[in-house]
Amino acid sequence: MQNNINSILQKGKRADATETERKEMFALFHKSEHEFELKGKLFEELENFEMEEPSKVNFKSLFSKLWNKIEMKKAEFRINRKIYTNTLKIAAAIVFGLFIGVYVYSIKNNNQPVYYAAHSPKGSVSEVVMPDGSVIFLNADSKIKYSINSKKGNREVFLEGEAWFEVEKNKKKPFVVHTGFYDVNVTGTQFNVKAYSGENEVITTLEEGQVIIHSTDNFKLKNEITLTPGEQAVLLKDSNEIDIKKVNTKWFTSWKDNTLIFVNMSLKELVVLLERKYGVEIIVKNKDILSLHFDGTIKNETIFEILDYIKAALPVNYKVTDQKIEIEAK
């Protein structure tokens, strides 16, 4: 079997590989029965090629860290006897695919910046372990592009959507999160950035450490903004105004732990959040009810359980029509 895996990898990574050969290579990472053979072969090949020193990655350490996280999730499953089907997914196949993608790309483009790309579709949350050991949780309907050897020497992430970051400390290589409006600079810390293109706010919430918000071409600050733990920066896109305030960070970061907390949230905001979390389409028939507000917490409830809670708390009804959820005033 080892020879067969070797043959599939050799064919799939060639520059002139066919679509079928590449699909066969990536399909290996979906088959748990090949785990140990594939790990051995991957270690062997990765240790036999060298990247330039500034962008060198400890692939063996990274692979072990990733695998440990997957095993931890398996243990949680055995204890809790629950499957988080549409709420929390360790995107192992995606990460492994990116792993090989970077490996192949590095061999062919050793002098160029190397980029990862990850996407968490509606209805899911994905966890990504980066080459430097940093961990990123991607909320539903979010994506990132990540450079491991930027020309500036930084660790750079380009974000569309929402992500929570736990950054490995490295003062020599700052970590920068680029949004469409401002940049967030950090050396090592835990923080959340929400920057959906369709929303008017760009929000950065700091849990631990320190972050510095910098101007970009789209948004000019009079001075850099430094956040301390428990602080949040909220930029209003339409007015280019930014507000700094103290918050309970758990209200804004609990989504990564499969929990959503609503505090005086309008039905308009809640509908958007539920569509992302559950991958559904919700139509509000009466626009005047969008200003109603709701308090609550979601843990493992289904979309219909949540709708029942909303129906009990607010003067609204709901029904399902043509696979769409319709909410209307009572």
XYZ file of N, CA, C and O in Angstrom, residues 51 216 227 250 254 260:
24
model
N 12.958 25.092 2.066
C 12.511 26.413 1.645
C 13.549 27.407 2.112
O 14.405 27.093 2.931
N -5.473 52.455 6.621
C -5.243 51.910 5.286
C -5.670 52.973 4.283
O -6.093 54.070 4.660
N -5.472 48.730 21.584
C -6.499 48.122 22.425
C -5.853 47.305 23.541
O -4.825 46.653 23.331
N -16.801 37.679 25.918
C -17.457 36.401 25.645
C -18.680 36.575 24.751
O -19.035 35.659 24.005
N -17.807 33.866 21.753
C -18.318 32.548 22.141
C -18.701 31.690 20.942
O -18.832 30.467 21.065
N -23.730 30.996 20.913
C -24.039 32.357 20.492
C -24.817 33.048 21.592
O -25.778 32.490 22.128
